[in-house]
Coordinates of C-alpha atoms and ligand atoms in Angstrom, one line a residue:
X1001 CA -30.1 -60.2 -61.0
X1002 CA -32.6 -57.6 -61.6
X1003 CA -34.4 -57.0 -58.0
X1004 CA -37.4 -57.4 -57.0
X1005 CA -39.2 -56.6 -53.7
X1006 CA -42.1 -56.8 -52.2
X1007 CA -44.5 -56.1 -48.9
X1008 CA -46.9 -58.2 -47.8
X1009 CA -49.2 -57.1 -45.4
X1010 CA -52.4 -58.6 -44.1
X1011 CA -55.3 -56.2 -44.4
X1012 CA -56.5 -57.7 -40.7
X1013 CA -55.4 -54.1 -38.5
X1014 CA -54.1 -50.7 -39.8
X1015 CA -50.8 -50.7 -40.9
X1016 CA -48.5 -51.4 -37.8
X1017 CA -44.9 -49.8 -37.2
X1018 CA -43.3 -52.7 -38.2
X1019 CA -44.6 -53.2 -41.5
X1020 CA -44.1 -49.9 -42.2
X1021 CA -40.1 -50.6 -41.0
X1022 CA -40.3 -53.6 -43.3
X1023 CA -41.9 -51.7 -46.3
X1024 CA -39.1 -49.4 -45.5
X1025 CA -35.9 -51.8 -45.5
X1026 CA -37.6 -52.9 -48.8
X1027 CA -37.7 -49.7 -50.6
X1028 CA -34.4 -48.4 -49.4
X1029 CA -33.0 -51.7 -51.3
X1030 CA -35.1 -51.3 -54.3
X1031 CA -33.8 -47.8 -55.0
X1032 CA -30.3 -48.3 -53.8
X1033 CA -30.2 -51.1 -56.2
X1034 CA -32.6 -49.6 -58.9
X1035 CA -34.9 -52.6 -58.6
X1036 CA -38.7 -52.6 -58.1
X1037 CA -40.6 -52.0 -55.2
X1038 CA -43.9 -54.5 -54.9
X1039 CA -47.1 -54.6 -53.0
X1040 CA -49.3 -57.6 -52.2
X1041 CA -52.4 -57.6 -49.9
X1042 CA -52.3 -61.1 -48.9
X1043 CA -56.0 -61.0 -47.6
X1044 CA -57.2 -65.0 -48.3
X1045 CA -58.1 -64.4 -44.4
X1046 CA -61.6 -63.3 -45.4
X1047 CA -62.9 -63.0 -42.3
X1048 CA -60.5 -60.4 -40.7
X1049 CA -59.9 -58.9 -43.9
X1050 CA -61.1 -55.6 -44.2
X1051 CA -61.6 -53.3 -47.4
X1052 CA -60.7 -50.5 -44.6
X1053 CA -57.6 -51.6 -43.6
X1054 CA -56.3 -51.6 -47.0
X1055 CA -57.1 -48.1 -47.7
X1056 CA -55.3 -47.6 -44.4
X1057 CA -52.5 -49.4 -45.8
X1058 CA -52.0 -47.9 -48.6
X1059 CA -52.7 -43.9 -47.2
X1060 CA -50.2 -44.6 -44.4
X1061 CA -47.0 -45.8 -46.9
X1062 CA -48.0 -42.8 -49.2
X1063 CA -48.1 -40.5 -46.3
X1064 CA -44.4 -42.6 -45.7
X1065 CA -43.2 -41.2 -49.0
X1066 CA -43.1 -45.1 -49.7
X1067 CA -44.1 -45.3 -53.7
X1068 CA -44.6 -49.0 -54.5
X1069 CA -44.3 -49.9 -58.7
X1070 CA -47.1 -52.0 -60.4
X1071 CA -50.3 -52.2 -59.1
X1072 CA -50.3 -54.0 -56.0
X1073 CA -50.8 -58.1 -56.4
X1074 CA -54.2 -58.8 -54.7
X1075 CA -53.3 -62.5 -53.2
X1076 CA -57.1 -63.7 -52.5
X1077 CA -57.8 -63.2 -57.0
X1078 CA -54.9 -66.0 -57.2
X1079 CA -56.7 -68.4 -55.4
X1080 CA -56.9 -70.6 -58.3
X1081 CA -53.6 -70.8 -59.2
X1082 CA -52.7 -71.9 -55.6
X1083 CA -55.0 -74.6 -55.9
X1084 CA -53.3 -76.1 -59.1
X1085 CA -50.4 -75.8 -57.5
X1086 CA -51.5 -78.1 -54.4
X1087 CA -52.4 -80.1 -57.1
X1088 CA -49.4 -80.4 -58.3
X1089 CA -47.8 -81.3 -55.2
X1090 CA -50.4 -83.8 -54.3
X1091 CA -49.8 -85.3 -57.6
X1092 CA -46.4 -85.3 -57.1
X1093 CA -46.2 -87.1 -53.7
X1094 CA -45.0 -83.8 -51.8
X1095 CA -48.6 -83.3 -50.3
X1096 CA -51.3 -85.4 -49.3
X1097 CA -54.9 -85.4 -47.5
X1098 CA -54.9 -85.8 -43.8
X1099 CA -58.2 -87.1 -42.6
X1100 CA -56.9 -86.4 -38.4
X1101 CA -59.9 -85.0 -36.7
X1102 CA -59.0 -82.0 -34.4
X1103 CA -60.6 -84.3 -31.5
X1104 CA -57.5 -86.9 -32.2
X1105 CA -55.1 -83.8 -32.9
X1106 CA -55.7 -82.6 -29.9
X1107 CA -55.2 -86.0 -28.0
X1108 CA -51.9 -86.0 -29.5
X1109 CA -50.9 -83.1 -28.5
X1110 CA -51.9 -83.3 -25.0
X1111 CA -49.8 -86.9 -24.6
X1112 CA -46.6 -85.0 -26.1
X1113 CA -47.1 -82.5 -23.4
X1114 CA -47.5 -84.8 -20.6
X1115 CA -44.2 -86.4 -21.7
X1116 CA -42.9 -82.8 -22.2
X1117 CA -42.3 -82.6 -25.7
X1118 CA -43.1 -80.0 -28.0
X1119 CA -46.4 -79.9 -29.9
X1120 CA -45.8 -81.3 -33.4
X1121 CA -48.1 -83.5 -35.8
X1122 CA -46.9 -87.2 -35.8
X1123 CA -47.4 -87.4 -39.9
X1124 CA -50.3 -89.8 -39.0
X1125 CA -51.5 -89.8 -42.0
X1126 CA -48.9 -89.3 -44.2
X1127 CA -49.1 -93.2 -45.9
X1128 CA -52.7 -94.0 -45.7
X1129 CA -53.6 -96.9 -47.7
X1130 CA -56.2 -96.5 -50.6
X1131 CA -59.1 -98.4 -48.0
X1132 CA -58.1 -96.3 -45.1
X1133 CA -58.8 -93.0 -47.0
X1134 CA -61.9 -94.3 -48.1
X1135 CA -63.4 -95.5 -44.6
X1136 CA -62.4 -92.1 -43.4
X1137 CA -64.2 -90.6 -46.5
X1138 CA -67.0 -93.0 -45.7
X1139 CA -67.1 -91.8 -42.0
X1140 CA -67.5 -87.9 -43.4
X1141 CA -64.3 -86.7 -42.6
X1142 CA -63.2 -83.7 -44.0
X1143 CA -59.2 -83.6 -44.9
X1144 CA -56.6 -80.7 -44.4
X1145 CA -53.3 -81.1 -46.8
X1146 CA -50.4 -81.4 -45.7
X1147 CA -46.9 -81.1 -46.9
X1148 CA -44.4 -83.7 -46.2
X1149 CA -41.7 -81.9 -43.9
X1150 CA -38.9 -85.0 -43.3
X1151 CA -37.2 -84.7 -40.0
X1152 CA -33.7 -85.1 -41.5
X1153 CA -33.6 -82.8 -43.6
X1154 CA -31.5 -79.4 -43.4
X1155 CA -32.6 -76.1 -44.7
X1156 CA -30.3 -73.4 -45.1
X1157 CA -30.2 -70.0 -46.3
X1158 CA -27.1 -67.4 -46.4
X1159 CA -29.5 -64.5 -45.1
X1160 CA -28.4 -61.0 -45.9
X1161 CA -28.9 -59.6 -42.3
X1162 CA -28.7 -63.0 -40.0
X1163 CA -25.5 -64.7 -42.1
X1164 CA -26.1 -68.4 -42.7
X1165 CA -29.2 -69.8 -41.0
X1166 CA -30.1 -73.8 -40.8
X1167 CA -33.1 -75.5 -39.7
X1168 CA -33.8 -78.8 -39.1
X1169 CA -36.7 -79.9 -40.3
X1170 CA -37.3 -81.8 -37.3
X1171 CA -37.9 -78.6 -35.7
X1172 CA -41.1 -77.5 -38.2
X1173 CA -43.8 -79.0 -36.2
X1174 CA -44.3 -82.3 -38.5
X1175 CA -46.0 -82.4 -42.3
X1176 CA -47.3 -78.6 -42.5
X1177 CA -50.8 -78.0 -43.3
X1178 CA -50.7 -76.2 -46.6
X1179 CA -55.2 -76.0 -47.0
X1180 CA -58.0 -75.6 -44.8
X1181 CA -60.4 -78.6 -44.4
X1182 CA -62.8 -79.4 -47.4
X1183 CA -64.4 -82.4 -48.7
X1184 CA -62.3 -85.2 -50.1
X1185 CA -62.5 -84.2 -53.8
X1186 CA -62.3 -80.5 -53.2
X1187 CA -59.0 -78.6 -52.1
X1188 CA -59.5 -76.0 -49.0
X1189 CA -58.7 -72.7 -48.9
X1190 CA -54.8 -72.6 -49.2
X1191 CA -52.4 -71.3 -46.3
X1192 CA -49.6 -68.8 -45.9
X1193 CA -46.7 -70.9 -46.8
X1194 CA -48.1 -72.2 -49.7
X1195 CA -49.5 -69.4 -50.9
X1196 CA -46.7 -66.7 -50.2
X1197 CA -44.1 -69.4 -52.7
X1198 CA -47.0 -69.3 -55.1
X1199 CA -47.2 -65.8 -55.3
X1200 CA -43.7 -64.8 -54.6
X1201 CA -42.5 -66.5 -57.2
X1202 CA -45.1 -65.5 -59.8
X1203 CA -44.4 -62.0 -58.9
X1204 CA -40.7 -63.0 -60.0
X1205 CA -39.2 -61.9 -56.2
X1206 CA -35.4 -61.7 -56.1
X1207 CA -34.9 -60.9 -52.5
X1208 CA -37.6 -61.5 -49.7
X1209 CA -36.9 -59.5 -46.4
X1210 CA -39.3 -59.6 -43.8
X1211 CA -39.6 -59.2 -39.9
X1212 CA -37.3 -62.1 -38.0
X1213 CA -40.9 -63.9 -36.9
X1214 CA -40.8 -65.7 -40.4
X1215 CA -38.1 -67.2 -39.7
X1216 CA -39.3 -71.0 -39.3
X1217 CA -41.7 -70.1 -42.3
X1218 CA -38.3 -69.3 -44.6
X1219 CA -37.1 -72.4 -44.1
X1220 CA -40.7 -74.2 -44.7
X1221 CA -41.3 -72.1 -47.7
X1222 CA -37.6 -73.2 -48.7
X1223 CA -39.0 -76.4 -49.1
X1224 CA -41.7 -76.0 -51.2
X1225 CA -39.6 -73.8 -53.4
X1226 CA -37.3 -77.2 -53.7
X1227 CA -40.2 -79.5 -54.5
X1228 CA -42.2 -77.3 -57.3
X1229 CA -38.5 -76.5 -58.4
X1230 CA -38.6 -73.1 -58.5
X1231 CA -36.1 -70.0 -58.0
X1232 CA -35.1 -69.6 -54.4
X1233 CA -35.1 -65.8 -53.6
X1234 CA -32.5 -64.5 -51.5
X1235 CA -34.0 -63.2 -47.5
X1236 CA -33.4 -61.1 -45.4
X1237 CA -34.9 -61.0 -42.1
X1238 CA -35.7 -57.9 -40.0
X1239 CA -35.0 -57.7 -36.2
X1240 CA -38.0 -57.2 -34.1
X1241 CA -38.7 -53.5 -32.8
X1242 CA -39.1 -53.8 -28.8
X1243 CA -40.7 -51.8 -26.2
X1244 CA -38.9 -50.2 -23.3
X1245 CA -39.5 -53.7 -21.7
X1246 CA -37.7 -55.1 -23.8
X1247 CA -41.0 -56.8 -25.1
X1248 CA -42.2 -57.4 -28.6
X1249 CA -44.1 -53.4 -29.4
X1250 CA -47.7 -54.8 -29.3
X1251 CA -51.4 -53.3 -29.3
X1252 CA -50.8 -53.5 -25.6
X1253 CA -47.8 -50.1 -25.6
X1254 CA -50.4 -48.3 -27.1
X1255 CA -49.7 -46.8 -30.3
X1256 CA -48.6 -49.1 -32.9
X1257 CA -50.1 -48.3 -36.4
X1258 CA -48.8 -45.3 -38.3
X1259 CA -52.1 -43.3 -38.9
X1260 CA -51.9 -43.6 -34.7
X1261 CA -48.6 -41.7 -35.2
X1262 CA -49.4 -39.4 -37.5
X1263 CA -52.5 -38.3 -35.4
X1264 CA -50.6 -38.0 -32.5
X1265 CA -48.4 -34.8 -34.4
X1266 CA -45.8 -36.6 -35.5
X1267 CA -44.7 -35.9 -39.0
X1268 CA -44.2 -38.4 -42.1
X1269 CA -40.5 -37.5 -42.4
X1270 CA -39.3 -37.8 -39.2
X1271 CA -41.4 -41.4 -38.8
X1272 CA -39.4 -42.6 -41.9
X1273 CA -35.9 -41.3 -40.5
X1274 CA -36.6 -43.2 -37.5
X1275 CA -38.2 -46.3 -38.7
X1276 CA -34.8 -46.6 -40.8
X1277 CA -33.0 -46.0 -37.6
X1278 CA -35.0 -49.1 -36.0
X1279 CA -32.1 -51.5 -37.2
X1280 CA -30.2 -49.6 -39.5
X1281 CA -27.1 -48.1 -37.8
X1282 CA -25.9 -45.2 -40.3
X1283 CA -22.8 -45.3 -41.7
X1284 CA -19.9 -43.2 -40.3
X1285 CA -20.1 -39.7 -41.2
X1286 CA -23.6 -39.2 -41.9
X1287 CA -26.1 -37.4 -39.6
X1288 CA -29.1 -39.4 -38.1
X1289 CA -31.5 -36.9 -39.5
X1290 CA -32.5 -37.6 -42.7
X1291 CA -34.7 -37.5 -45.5
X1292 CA -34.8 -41.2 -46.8
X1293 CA -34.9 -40.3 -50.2
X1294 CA -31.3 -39.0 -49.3
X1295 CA -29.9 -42.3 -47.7
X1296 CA -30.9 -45.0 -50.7
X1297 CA -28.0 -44.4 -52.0
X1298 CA -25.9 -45.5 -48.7
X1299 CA -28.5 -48.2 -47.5
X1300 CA -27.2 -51.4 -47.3
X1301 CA -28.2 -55.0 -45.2
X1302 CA -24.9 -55.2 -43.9
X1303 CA -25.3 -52.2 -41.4
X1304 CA -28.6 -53.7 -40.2
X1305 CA -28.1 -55.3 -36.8
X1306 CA -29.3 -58.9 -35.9
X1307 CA -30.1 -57.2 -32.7
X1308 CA -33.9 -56.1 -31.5
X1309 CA -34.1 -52.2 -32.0
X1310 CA -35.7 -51.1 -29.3
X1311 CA -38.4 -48.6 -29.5
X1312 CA -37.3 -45.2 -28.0
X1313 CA -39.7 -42.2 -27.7
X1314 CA -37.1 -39.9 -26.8
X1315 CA -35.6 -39.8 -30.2
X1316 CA -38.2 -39.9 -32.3
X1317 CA -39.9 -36.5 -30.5
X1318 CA -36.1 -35.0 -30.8
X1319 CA -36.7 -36.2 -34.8
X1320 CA -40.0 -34.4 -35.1
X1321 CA -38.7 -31.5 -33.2
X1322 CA -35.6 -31.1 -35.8
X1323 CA -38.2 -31.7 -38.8
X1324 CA -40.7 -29.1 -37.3
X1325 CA -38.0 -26.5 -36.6
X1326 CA -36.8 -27.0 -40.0
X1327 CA -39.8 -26.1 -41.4
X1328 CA -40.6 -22.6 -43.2
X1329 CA -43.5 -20.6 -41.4
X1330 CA -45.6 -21.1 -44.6
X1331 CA -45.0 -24.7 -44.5
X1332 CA -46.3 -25.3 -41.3
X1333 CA -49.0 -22.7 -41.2
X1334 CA -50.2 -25.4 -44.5
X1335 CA -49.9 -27.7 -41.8
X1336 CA -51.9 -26.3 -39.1
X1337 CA -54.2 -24.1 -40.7
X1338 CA -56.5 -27.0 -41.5
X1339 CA -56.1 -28.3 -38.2
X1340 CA -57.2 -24.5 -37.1
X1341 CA -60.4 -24.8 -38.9
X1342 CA -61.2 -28.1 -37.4
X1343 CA -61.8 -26.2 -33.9
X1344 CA -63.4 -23.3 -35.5
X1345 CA -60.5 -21.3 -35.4
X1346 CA -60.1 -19.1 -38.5
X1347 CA -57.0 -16.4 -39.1
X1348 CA -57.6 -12.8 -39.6
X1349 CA -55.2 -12.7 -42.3
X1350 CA -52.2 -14.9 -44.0
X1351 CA -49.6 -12.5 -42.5
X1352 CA -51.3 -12.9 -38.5
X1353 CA -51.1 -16.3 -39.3
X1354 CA -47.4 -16.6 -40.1
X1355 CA -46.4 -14.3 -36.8
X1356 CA -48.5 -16.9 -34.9
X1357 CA -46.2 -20.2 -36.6
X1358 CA -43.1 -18.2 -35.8
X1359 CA -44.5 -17.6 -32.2
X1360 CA -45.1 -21.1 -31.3
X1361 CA -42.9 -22.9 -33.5
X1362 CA -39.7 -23.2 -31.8
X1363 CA -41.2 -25.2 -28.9
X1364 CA -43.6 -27.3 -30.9
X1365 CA -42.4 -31.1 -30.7
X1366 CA -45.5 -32.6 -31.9
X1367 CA -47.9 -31.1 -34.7
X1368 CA -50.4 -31.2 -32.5
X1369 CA -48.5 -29.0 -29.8
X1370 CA -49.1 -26.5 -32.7
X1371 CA -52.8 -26.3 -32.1
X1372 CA -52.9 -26.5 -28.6
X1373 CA -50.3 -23.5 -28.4
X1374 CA -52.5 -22.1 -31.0
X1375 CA -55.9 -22.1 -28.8
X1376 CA -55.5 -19.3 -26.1
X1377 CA -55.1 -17.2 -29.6
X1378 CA -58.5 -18.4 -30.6
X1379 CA -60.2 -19.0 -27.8
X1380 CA -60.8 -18.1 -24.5
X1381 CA -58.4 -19.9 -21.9
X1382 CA -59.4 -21.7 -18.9
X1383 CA -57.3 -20.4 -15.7
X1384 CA -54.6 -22.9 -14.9
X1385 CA -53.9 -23.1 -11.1
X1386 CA -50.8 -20.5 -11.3
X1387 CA -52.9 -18.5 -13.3
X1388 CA -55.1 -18.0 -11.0
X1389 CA -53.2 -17.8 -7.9
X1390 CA -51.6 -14.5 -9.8
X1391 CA -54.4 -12.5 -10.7
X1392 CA -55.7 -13.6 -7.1
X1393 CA -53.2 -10.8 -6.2
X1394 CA -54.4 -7.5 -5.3
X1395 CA -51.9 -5.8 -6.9
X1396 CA -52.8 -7.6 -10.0
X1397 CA -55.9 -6.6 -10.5
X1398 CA -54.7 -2.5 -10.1
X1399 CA -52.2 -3.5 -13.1
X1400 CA -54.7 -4.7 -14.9
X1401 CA -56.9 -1.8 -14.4
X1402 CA -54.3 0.6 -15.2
X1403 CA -53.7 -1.9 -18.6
X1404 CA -57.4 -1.8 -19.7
X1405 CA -58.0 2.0 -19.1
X1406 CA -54.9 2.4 -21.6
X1407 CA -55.8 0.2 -24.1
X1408 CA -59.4 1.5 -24.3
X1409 CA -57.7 4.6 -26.1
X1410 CA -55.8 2.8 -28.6
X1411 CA -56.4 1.5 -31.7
X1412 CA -56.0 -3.1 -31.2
X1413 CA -55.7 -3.1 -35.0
X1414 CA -52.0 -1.0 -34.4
X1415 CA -51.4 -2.2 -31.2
X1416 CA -47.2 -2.8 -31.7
X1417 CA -44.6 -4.6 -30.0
X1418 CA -43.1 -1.3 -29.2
X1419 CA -46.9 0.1 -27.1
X1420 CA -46.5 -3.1 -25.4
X1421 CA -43.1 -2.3 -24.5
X1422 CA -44.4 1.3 -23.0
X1423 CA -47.4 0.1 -21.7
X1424 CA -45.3 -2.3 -19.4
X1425 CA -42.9 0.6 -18.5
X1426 CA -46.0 2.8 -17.8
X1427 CA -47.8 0.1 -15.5
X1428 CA -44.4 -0.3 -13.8
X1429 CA -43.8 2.9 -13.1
X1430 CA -46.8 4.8 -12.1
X1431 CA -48.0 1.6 -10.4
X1432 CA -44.9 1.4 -8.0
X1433 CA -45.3 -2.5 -8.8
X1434 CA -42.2 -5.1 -9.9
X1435 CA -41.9 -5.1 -13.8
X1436 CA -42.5 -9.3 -13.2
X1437 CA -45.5 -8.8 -11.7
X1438 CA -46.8 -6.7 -14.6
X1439 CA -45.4 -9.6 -17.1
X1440 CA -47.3 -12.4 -14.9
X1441 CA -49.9 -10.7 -14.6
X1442 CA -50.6 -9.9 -18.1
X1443 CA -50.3 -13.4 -19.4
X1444 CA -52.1 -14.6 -17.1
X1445 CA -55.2 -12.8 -17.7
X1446 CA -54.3 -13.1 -21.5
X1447 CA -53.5 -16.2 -21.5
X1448 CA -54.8 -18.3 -18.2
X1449 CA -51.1 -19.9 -17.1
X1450 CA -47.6 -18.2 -16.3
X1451 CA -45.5 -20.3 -19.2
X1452 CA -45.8 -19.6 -23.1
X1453 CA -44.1 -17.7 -25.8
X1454 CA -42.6 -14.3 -25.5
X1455 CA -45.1 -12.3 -23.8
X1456 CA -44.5 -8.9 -26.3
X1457 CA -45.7 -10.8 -29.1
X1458 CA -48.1 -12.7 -27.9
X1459 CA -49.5 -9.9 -26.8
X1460 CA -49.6 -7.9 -29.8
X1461 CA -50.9 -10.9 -32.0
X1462 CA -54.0 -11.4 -30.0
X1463 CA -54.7 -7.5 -29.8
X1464 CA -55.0 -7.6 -33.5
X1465 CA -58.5 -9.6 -32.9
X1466 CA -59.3 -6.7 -29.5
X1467 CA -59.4 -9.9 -27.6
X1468 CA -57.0 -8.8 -25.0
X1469 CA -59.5 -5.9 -23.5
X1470 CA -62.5 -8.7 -22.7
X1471 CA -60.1 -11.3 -21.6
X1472 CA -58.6 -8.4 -19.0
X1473 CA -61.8 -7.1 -18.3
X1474 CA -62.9 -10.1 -16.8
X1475 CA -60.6 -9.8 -13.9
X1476 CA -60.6 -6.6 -12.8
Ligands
LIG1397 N1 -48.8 -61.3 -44.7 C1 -47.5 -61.6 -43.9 C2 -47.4 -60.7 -42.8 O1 -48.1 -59.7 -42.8 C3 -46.4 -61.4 -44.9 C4 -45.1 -62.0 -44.5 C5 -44.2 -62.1 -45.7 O2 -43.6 -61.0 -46.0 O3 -44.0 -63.1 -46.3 O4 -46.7 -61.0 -41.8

């Protein structure tokens, strides 16, 4: 069987992690299996579609490294062939009008609560005589369709991930409403199940794998597969991603969509090694950092778990750390350099630039630590409490005396790691003070806090712009 994949996402919000983890498990297969990878925008919920969010879609599983083949199936141009195709069904005697006003739907519902039974349409109207139809026509009414789900029948599936799965249909919430209300001789807007079947199988899908939340729509769609009499694809059905709750990850933990992500620092690659990680245990042997491009090869449903994933921030920051470390200091000086010039900040040359990657680098876990490590080079640093408490010291102030008298006879644009070295030896010595005190001190003034990289170099980078004599000047 040549396969066939696709994602489907709703252009109604920005393209959440578990698409993207869906989108994911579906290109992993298509390569492993040298298939095709598909896109549809399934936006026939004008309303909350947004031109926007598709653009968002798309950027975010480019910025993945997620390719898709063909140009992506837009669902809401089909709209006509998902009306024949109700049609069809109607015609058929798999669908029919039902004229229930929401008022009387509603009624129902409430009696099946009060004697605590689940919510499900009573198939009121599934055999309306030819006068009943047209007194309800006569009255105005407006008619959903539905398709007939019986309550004895049994739909199963052998999924991929999940093993065999049956449904009853008794447990589908009665004849499924397959388009919106219109008049009598007009057919609605079509719905989901209807329409993913319609397009599905137009797009020739092989294998359908999707988040475990469609699983009662799998076994409706099943059905309408059966009565048009088309190919059934084969599914496969993601677990959910959790939060440390153990909840479904909603809008509520915060950040959910992937340009979020990639705002927050984290990089493309080490978001796809962990969204493959969400599910995916990797086979004996093999590292859990990876490039995906390097694991299609070993992908394969039957080491997805059935089991939620749950979310964990812990590795994914240990992820971004290994794929920023990894980086070359050109690579990530491309990387920050724009971000740089966002705040202003420019580099004196490419080679400052590179000391400055190689300075903060090692302890960057997040892009973005980049640029904040980055600023006290750039700009002038506010005075953190310990910073200030230090150069609050008297002795601190005679360091940095003795400091700025020396460096006003040097040269900032030669400034090297080896007159820092002397300069500290010097202080230390002719100031009778603790060579500590002189290194505190120091960054401090340079740098408004007691932590950062090595002091030597930082030192000696930000001389090369004279801005260590005005920063020390300030505080003695
Ligand atoms: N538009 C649906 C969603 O975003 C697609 C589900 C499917 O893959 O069939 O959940």
């Amino acid at each position: 069987m040549k396969v066939r994949v696709r994602l489907a996402p709703s252009p109604t919000g920005t393209l959440h992690l578990g698409t993207a983890r869906t989108a994911l498990f579906n290109w992993l297969f298509a390569k492993k299996e040298g298939g095709t990878f598909l896109l549809r925008i399934e936006d026939t919920d004008i309303e909350r579609s947004k031109e926007e969010y598709i653009k968002n879609i798309y950027e975010g599983l480019q910025w993945l490294g997620i390719n898709w083949d063909e140009s992506p199936t837009i669902q809401s141009e089909r709209v006509n062939e998902h009306k024949q195709i109700i049609k069809t069904l109607i015609d058929e005697g798999f669908a029919y009008k039902c004229y229930a006003s929401e008022n009387e739907l509603d009624e129902m519902r409430e009696t099946q609560k009060k004697n605590g039974l689940a919510p499900k349409y009573d198939n009121r109207h599934r055999n309306l005589t030819q006068e009943q139809e047209a007194e309800f026509i006569n009255e105005g009414r407006e008619p959903v369709i539905r398709f007939k789900i019986s309550d004895q029948k049994l739909i199963s599936w052998n999924d991929l991930i999940r093993g065999k799965m049956t449904w009853s249909g008794k447990d589908l919430g009665g004849d499924m409403v397959i388009a919106r209300r219109a008049p009598a001789d007009l057919i609605g807007d079509p719905l989901y199940n209807l329409v993913v079947v319609a397009d599905d199988s137009a797009m020739q899908i092989s294998h359908v794998i999707r988040g475990e939340d469609h699983l009662a729509n799998t076994a409706k769609q099943i059905l309408i597969y059966e009565a048009l009499n088309l190919n059934i694809p084969v599914f496969a059905h993601t677990p959910l991603i959790l939060n440390s709750e153990g909840k479904k990850l909603s809008k509520r933990d915060g950040v959910t969509s992937i340009s979020e992500f990639k705002k927050m620092g984290y990089t493309s690659e080490a978001m796809a090694n962990y969204m493959t990680l969400l599910g995916w245990s990797v086979p004996e042997g093999i590292n859990e950092r990876f490039k995906i491009s390097e694991i299609s090869d070993i992908f394969s449903f039957k080491k997805v778990n059935k089991a939620s994933a749950k979310f964990d921030w812990d590795k994914l920051n240990w992820l971004n750390s290994q794929v920023i470390h990894e980086m070359s200091a050109q690579t990530l000086l491309e990387i920050l350099d724009p971000l740089f010039k966002e705040n202003g900040w420019y580099l004196p040359n490419q080679e400052w630039g590179l000391h400055l990657v190689n300075l903060i680098g090692p302890s960057m876990v997040l892009i973005n630590d980049g640029v904040n490590q980055a600023k006290p080079f750039f700009e002038e640093p506010e005075l953190s409490y310990d910073g200030k408490k230090q150069l609050g010291i008297k002795e601190s102030k005679v360091i940095l005396k003795f400091i700025l008298e020396k460096l006003e006879n040097s040269d900032a644009a030669l400034f090297s790691k080896d007159d820092a070295v002397d300069l500290i030896k010097h202080v230390t010595k002719d100031c009778n003070v603790k060579k500590g005190l002189v290194m505190k001190s120091i960054r401090a003034a340079l740098f408004g806090t007691l932590n950062g990289p090595d002091l030597i170099q930082s030192w000696v980078l930000l001389s090369r712009f004279s801005k260590d004599r005005t920063r020390i000047s300030r505080f003695i």
